[in-house]
PDB file of C-alpha atoms in Angstrom:
ATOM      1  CA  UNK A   1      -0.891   9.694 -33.292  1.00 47.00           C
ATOM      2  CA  UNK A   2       0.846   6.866 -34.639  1.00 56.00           C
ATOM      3  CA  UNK A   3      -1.500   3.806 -35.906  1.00 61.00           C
ATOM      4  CA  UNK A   4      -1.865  -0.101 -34.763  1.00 62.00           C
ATOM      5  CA  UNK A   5      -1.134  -2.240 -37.087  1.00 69.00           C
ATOM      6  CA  UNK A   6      -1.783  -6.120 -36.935  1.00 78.00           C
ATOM      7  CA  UNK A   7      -1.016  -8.873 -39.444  1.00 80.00           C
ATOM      8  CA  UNK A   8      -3.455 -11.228 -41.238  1.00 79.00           C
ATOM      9  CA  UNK A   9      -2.388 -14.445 -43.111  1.00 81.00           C
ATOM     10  CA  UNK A  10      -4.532 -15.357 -45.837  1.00 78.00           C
ATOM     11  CA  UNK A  11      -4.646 -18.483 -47.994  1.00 77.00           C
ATOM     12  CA  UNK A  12      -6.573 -16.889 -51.180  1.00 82.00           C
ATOM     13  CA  UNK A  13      -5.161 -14.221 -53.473  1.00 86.00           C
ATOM     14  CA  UNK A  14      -5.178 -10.607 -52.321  1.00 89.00           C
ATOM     15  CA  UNK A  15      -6.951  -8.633 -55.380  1.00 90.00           C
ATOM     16  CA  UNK A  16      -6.104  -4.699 -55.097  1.00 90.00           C
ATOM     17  CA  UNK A  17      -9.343  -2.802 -56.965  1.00 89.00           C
ATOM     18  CA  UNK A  18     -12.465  -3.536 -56.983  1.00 85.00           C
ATOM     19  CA  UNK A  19     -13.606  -2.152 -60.878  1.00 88.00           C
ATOM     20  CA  UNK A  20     -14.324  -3.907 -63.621  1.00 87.00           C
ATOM     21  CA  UNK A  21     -11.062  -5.450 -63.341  1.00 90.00           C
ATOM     22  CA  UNK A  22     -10.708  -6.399 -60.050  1.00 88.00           C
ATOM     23  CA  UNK A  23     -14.997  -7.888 -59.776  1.00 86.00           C
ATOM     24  CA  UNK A  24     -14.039  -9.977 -62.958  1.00 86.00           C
ATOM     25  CA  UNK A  25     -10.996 -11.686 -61.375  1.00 87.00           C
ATOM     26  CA  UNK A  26     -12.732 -12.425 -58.027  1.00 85.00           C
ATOM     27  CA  UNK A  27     -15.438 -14.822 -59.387  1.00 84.00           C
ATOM     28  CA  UNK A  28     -13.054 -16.180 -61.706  1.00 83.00           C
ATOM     29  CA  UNK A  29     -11.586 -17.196 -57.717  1.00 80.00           C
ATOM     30  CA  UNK A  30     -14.838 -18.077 -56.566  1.00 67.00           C
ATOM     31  CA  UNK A  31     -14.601 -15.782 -53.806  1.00 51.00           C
ATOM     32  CA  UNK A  32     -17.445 -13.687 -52.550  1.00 43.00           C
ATOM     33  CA  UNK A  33     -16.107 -11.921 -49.547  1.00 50.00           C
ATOM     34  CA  UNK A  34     -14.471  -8.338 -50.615  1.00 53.00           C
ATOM     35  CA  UNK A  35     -12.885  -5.852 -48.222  1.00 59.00           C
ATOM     36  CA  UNK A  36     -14.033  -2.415 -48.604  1.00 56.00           C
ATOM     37  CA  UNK A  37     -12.784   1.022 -47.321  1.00 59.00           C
ATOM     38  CA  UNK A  38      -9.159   0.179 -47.442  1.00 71.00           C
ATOM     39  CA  UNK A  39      -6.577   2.358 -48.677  1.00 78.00           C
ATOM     40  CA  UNK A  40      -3.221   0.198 -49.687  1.00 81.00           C
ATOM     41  CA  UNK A  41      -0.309   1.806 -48.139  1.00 80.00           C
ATOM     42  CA  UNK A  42       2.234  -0.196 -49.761  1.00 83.00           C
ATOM     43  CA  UNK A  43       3.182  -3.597 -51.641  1.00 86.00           C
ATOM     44  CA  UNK A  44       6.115  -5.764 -52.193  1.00 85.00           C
ATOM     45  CA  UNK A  45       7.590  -9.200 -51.624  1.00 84.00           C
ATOM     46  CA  UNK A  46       9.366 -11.102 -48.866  1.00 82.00           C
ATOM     47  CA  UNK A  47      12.491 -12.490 -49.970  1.00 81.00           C
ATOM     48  CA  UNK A  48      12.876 -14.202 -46.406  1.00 80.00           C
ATOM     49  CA  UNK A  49       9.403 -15.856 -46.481  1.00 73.00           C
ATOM     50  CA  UNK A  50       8.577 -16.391 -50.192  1.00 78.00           C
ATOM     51  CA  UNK A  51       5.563 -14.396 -49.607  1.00 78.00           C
ATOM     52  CA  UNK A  52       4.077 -10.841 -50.670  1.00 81.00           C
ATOM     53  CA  UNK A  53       3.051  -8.122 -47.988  1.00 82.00           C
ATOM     54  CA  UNK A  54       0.421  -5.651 -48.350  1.00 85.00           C
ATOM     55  CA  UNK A  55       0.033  -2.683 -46.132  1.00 82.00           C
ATOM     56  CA  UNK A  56      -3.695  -1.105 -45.935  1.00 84.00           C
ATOM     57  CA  UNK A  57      -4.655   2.269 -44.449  1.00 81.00           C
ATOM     58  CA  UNK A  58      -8.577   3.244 -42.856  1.00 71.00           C
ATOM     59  CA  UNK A  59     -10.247   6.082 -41.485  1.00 62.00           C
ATOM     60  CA  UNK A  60      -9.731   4.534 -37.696  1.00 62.00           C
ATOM     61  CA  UNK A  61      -6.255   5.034 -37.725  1.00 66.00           C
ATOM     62  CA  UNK A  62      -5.583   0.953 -38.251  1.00 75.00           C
ATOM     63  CA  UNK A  63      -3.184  -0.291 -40.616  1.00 81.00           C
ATOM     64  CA  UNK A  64      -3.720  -4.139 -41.235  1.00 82.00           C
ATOM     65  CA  UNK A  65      -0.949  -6.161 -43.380  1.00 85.00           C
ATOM     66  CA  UNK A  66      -2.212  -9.087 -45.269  1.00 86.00           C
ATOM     67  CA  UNK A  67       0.178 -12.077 -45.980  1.00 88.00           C
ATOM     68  CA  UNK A  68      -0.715 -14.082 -49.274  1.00 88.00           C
ATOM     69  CA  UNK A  69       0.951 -15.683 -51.937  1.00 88.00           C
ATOM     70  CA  UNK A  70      -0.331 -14.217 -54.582  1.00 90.00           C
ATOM     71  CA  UNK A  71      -1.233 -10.513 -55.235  1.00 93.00           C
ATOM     72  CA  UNK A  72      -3.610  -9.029 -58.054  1.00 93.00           C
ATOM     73  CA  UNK A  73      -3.545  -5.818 -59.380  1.00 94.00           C
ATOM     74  CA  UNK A  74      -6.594  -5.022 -61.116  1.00 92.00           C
ATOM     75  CA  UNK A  75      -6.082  -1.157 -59.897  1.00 91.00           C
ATOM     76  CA  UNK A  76      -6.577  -0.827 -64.075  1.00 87.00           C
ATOM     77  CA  UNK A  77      -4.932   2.212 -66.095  1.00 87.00           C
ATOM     78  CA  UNK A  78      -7.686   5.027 -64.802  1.00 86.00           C
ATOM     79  CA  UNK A  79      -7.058   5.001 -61.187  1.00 86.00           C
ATOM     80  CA  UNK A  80      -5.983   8.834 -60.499  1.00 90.00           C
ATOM     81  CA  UNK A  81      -6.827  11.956 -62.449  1.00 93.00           C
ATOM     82  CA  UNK A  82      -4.243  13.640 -64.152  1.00 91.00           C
ATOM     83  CA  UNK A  83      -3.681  17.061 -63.396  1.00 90.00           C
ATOM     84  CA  UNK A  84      -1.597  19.294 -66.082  1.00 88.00           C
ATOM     85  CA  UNK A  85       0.054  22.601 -65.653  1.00 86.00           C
ATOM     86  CA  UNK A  86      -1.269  25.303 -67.685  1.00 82.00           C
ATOM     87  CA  UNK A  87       0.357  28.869 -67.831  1.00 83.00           C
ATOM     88  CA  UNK A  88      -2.009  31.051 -65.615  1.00 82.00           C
ATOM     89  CA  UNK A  89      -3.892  28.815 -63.750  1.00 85.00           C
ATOM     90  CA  UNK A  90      -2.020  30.458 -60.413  1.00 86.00           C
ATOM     91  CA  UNK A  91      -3.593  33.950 -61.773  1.00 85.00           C
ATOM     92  CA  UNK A  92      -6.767  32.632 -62.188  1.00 87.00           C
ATOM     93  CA  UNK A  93      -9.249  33.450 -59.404  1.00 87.00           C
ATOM     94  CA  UNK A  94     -12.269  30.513 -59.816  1.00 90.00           C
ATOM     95  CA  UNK A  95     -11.791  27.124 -58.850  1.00 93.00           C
ATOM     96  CA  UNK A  96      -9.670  25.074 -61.761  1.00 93.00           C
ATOM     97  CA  UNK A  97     -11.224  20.856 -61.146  1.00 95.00           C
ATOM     98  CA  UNK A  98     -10.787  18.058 -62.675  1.00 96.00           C
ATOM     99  CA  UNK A  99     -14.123  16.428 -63.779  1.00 95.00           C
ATOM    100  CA  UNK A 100     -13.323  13.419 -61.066  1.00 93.00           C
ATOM    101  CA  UNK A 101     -14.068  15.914 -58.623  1.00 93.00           C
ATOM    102  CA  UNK A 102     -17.859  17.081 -60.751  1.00 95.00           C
ATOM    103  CA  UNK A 103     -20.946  16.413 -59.198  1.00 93.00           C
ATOM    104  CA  UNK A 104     -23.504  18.414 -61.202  1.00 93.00           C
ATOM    105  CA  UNK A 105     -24.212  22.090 -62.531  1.00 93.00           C
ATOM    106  CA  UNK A 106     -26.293  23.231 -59.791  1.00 93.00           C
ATOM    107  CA  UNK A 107     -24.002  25.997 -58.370  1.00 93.00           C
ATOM    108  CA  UNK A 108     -23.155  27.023 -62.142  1.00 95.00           C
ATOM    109  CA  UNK A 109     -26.377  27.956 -63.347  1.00 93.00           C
ATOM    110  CA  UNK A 110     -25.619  31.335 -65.544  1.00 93.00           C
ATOM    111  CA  UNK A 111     -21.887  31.376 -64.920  1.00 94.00           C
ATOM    112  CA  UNK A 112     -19.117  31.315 -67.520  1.00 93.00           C
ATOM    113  CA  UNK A 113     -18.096  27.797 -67.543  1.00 94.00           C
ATOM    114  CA  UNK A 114     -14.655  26.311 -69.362  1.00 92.00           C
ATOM    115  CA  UNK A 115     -14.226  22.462 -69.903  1.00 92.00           C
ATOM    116  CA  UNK A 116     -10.859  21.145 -71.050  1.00 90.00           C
ATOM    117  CA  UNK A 117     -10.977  18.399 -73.261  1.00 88.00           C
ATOM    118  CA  UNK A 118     -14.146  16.808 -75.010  1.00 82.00           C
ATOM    119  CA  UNK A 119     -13.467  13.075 -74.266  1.00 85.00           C
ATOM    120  CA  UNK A 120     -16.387  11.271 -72.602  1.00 86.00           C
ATOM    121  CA  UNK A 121     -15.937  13.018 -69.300  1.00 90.00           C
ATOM    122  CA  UNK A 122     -15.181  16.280 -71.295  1.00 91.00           C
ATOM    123  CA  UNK A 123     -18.694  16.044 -73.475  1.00 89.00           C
ATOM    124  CA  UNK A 124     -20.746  14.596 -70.306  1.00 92.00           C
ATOM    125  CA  UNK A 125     -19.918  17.302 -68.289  1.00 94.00           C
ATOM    126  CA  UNK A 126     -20.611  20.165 -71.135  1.00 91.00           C
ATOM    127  CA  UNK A 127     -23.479  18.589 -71.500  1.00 90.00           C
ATOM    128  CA  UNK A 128     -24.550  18.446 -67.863  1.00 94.00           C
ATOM    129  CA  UNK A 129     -23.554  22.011 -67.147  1.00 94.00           C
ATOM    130  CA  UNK A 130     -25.720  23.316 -70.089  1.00 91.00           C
ATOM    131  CA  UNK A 131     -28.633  21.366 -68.674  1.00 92.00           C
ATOM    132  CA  UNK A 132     -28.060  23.522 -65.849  1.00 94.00           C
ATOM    133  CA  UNK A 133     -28.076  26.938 -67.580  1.00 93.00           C
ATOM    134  CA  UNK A 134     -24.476  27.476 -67.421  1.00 93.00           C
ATOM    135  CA  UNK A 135     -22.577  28.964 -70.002  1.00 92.00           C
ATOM    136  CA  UNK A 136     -20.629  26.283 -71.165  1.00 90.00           C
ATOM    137  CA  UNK A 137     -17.370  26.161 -73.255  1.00 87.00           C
ATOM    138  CA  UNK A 138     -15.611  23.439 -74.741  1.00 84.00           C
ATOM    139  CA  UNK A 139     -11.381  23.390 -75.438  1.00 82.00           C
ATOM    140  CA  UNK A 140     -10.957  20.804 -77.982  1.00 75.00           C
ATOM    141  CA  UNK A 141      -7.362  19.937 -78.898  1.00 66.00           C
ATOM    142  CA  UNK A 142      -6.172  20.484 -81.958  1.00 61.00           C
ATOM    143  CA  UNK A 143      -5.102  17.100 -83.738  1.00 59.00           C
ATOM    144  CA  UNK A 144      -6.561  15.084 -86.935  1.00 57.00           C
ATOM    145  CA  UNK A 145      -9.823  15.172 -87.753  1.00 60.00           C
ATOM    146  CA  UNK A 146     -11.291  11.841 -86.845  1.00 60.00           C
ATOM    147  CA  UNK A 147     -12.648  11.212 -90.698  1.00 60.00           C
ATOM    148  CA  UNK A 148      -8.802  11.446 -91.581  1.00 61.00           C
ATOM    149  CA  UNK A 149      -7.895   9.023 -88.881  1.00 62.00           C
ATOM    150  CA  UNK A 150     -10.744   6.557 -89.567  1.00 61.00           C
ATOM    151  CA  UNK A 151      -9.066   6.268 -92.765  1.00 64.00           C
ATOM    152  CA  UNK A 152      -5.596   5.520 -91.514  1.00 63.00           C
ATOM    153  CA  UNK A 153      -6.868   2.658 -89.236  1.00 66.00           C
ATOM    154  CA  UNK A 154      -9.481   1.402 -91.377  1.00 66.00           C
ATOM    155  CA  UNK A 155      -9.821   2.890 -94.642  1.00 68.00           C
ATOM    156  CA  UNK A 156     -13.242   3.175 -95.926  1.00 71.00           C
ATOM    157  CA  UNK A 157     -15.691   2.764 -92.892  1.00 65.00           C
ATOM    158  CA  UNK A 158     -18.981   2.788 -95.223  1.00 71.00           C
ATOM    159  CA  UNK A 159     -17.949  -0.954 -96.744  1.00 72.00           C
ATOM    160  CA  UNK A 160     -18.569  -1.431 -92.675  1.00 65.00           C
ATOM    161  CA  UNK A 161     -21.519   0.335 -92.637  1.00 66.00           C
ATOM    162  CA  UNK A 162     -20.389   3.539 -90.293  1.00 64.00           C
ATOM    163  CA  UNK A 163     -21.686   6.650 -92.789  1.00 69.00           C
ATOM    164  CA  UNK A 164     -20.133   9.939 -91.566  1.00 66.00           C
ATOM    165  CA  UNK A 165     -23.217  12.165 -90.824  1.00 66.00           C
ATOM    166  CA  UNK A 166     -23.090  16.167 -92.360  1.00 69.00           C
ATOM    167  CA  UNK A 167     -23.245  17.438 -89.292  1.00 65.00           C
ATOM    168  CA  UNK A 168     -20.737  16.242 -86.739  1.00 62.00           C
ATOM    169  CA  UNK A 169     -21.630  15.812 -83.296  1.00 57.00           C
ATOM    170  CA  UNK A 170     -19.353  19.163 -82.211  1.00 51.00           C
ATOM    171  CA  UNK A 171     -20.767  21.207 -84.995  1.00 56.00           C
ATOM    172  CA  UNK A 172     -24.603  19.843 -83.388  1.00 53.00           C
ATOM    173  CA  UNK A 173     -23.739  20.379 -80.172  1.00 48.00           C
ATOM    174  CA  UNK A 174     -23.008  24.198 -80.723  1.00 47.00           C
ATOM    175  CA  UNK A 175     -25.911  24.940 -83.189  1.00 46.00           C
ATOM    176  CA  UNK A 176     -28.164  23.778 -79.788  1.00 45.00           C
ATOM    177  CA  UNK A 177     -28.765  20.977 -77.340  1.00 46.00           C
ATOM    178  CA  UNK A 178     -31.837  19.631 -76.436  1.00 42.00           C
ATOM    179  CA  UNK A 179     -32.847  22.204 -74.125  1.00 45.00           C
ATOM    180  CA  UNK A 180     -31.776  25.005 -76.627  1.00 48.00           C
ATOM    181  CA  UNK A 181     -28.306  25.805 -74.774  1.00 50.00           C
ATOM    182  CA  UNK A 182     -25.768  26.627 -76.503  1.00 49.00           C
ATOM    183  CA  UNK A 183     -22.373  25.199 -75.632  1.00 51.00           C
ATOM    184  CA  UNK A 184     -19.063  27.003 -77.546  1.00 52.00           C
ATOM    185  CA  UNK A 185     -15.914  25.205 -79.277  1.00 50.00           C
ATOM    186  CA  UNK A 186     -12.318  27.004 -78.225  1.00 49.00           C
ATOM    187  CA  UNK A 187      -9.552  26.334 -79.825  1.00 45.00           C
ATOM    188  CA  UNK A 188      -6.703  25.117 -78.126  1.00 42.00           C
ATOM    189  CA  UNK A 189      -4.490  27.693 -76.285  1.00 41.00           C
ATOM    190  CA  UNK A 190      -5.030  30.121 -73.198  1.00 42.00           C
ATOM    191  CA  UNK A 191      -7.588  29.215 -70.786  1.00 45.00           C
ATOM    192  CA  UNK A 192      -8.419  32.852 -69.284  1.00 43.00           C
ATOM    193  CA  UNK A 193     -10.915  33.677 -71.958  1.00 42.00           C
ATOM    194  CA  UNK A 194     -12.952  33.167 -74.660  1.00 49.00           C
ATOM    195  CA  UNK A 195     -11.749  36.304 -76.160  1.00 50.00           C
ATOM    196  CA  UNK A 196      -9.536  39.094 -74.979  1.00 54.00           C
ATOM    197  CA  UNK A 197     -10.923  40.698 -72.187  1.00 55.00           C
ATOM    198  CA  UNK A 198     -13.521  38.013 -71.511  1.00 62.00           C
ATOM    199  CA  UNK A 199     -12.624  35.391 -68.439  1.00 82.00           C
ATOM    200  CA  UNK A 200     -14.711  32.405 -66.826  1.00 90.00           C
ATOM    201  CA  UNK A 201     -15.776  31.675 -63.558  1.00 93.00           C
ATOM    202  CA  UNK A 202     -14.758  28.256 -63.164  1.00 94.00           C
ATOM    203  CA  UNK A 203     -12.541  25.408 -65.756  1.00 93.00           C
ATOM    204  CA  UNK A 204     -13.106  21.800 -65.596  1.00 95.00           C
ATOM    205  CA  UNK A 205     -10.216  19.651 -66.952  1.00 95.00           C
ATOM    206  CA  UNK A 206     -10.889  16.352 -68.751  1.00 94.00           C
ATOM    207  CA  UNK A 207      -7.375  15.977 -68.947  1.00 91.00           C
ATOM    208  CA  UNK A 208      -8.009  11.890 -68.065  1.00 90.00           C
ATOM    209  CA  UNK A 209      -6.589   9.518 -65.423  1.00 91.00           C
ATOM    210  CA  UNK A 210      -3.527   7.487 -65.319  1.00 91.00           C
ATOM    211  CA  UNK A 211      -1.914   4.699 -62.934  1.00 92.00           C
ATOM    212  CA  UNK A 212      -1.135   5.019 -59.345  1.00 90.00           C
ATOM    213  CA  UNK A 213       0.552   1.588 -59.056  1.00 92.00           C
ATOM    214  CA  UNK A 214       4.153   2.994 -58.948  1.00 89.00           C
ATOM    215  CA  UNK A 215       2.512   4.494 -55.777  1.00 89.00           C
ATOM    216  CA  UNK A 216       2.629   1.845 -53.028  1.00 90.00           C
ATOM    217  CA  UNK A 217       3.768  -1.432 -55.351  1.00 90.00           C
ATOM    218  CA  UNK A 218       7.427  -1.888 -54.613  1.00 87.00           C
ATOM    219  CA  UNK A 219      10.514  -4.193 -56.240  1.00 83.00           C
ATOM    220  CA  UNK A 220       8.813  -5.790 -59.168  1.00 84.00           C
ATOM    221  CA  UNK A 221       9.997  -5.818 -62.780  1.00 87.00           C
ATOM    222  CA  UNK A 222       6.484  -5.870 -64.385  1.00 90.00           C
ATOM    223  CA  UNK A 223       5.380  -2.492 -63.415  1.00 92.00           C
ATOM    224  CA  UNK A 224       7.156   0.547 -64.559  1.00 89.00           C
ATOM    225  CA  UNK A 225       8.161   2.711 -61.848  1.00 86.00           C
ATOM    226  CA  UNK A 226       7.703   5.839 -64.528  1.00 86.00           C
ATOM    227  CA  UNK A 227       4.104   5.449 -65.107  1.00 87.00           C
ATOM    228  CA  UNK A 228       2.838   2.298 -63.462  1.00 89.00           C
ATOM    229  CA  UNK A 229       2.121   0.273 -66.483  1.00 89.00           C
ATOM    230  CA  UNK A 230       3.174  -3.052 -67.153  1.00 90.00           C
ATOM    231  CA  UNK A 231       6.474  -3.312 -69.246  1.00 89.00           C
ATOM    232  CA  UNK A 232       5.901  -5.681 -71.651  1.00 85.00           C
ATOM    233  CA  UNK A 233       3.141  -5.323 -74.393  1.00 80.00           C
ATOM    234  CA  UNK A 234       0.294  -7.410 -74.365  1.00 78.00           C
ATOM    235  CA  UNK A 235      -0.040 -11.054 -74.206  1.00 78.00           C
ATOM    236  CA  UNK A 236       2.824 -10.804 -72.084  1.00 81.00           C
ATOM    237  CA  UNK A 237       1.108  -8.115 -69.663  1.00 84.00           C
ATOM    238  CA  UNK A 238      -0.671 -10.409 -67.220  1.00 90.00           C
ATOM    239  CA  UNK A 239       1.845 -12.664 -64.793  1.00 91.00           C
ATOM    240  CA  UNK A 240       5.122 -10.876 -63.125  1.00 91.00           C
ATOM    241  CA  UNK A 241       7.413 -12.559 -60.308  1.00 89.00           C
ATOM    242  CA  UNK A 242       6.641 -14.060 -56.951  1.00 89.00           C
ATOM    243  CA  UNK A 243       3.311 -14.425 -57.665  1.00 90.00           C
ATOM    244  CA  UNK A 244       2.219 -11.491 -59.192  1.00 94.00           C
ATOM    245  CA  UNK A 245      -0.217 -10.550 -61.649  1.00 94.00           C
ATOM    246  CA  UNK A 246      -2.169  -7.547 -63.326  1.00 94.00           C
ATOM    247  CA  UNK A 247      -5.662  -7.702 -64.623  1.00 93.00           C
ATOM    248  CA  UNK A 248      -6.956  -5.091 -66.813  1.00 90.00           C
ATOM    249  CA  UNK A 249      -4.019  -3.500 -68.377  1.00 90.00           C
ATOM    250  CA  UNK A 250      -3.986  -4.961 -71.486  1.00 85.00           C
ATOM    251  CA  UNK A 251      -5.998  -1.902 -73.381  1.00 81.00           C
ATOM    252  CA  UNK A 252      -8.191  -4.205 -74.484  1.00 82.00           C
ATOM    253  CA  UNK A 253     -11.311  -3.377 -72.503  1.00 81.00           C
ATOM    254  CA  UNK A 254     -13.643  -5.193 -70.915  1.00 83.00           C
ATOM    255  CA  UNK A 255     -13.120  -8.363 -72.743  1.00 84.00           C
ATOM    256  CA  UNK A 256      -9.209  -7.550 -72.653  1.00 85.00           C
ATOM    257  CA  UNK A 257      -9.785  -7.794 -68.873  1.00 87.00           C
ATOM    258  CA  UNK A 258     -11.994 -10.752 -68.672  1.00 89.00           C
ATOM    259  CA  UNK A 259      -9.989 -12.899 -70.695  1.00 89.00           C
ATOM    260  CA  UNK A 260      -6.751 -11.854 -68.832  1.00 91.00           C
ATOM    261  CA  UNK A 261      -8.645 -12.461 -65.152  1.00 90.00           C
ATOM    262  CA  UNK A 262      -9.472 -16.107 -66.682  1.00 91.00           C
ATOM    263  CA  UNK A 263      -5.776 -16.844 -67.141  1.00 91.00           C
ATOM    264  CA  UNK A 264      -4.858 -15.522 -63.806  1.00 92.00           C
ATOM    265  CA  UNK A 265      -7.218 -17.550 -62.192  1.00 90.00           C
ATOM    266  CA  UNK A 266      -6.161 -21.111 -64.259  1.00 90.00           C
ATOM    267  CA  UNK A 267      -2.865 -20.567 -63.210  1.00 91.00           C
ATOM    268  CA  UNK A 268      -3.201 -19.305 -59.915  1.00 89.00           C
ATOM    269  CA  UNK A 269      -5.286 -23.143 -59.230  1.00 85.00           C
ATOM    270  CA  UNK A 270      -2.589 -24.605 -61.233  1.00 86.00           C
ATOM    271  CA  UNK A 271      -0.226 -23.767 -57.726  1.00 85.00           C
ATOM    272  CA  UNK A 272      -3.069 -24.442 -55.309  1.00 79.00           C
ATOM    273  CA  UNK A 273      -3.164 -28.385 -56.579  1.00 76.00           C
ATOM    274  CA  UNK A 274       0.328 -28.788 -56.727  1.00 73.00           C
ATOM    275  CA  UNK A 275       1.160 -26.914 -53.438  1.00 68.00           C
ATOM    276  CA  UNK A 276      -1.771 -25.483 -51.146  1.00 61.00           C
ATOM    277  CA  UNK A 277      -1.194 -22.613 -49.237  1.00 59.00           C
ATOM    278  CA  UNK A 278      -0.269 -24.572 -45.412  1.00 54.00           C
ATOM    279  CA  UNK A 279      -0.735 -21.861 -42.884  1.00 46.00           C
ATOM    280  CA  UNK A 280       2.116 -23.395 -40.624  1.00 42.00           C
ATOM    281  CA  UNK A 281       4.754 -23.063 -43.157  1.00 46.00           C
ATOM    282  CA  UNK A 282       3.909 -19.284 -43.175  1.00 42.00           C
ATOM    283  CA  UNK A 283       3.224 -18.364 -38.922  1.00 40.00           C
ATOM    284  CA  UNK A 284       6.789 -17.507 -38.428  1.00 37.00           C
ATOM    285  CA  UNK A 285       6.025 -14.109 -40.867  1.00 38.00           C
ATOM    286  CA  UNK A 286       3.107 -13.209 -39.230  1.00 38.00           C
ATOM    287  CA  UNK A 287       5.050 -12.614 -36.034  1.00 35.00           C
ATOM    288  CA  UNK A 288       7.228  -9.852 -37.642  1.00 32.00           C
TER     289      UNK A 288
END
């Protein structure tokens, strides 16, 4: 069943994502009105018309294609999980998640549980899955210690006030948690036990997220089409082409993004006052 698509000019800027990113660049706009449920099929700009196309998907089988001058991505860096290969994981007979997919510990009360990766996601989900009786494990890779690296970056953290505790907050976390749970540390490497001859009923990979922008966004030099990250470092990160910008890729944060979303906004009225959107100039597009 093939789906209906109809065409929508719009004289405000089309803002893809609505995180952090994307709710800090719309009242920047003063817009209030947000489209939800949408699923953007594809992006890219219109040589003919001097105007940018984007293609959205929903559950009733109608695709609607908004006409702007301006598009903002403010997908952010975190919008799909990243899923690794790992030797065995087509032997292995539980279910192998990534923590996007985690919901609670309910169904893995008392069963051997494996989490990959002790990020935030990694130590929430250890921690949730204890709560819930399960026998929880922990793969932590095996890099610098953090004291080490604390050093490179900043040198003495005390003169800043940051005193390393005696017990670290791995070491703490497998003496006990709150509830008296113990959660193990594995060291990097196999993922079908804890020890020869010992295997786990489920794995949950932490294994983080990563851009899906090099997804549906086509022709533009200021996303990579490797990894769907701007090219060029920040301050440069923010304003493409044809009226294109990002907001909240700047690995800065949430100020990072703020600030940027500012700038977009400034220069996106900047245009508006010299040339506002006219809808005539435009009506010839819509009928393609």
């Amino acid at each position: 069943m093939t789906k209906s698509t109809s065409c929508l000019w719009v004289t405000c800027p089309i803002i893809i994502g609505a995180g952090p990113s994307g709710l800090a660049t719309a009242p920047c706009l003063k817009r209030k009105d947000s489209v939800f449920n949408k699923t953007v099929v594809s992006a890219e700009f219109d040589n003919r018309y001097g105007v940018l196309r984007v293609i959205t998907s929903e559950l009733k089988r109608e695709q609607i294609e908004y006409v702007s001058q301006w598009l903002i991505v403010a997908t952010g860096e975190n919008a799909d999980e990243v899923m690794p290969f790992i030797e065995g994981m087509d032997d292995f007979d539980g279910p192998i998640l990534h923590t996007i997919s985690y919901r609670n510990g309910r169904s893995y009360g008392e069963k051997d549980v494996l989490v990959v990766g002790c990020g935030n996601s990694g130590m929430e989900v250890a921690l949730d899955l204890a709560n819930f009786n399960a026998h929880t494990s922990l793969v932590v890779r095996d890099s610098f210690p953090i004291r080490l690296v604390d050093r490179f970056a900043l040198g003495d953290t005390e003169k800043f006030g940051f005193r390393h505790p005696k017990i670290g907050p791995l070491k703490l976390k497998s003496i006990s948690d709150l509830s008296g749970n113990k959660t193990n540390n594995v060291p990097w490497g196999g993922v079908c036990g804890r020890k020869e001859g010992e295997r786990f009923d489920a794995i949950f990979l932490a294994t983080g997220y990563k851009s899906n922008v090099a997804q549906w966004l086509k022709g533009t030099y200021l996303f990579s089409e490797k990894d769907g990250i701007p090219r060029e470092p920040f301050p440069k990160v923010w304003k493409g082409e044809d009226g294109l910008y990002a907001v909240g890729f700047s690995r800065r944060g949430l100020l990072g993004a703020s600030s940027v979303a500012q700038r977009v906004a400034e220069d996106i009225e900047l245009q508006w006052r010299d040339a506002p959107p006219n809808f005539m100039d435009f009506s010839t597009a819509l009928s393609l």
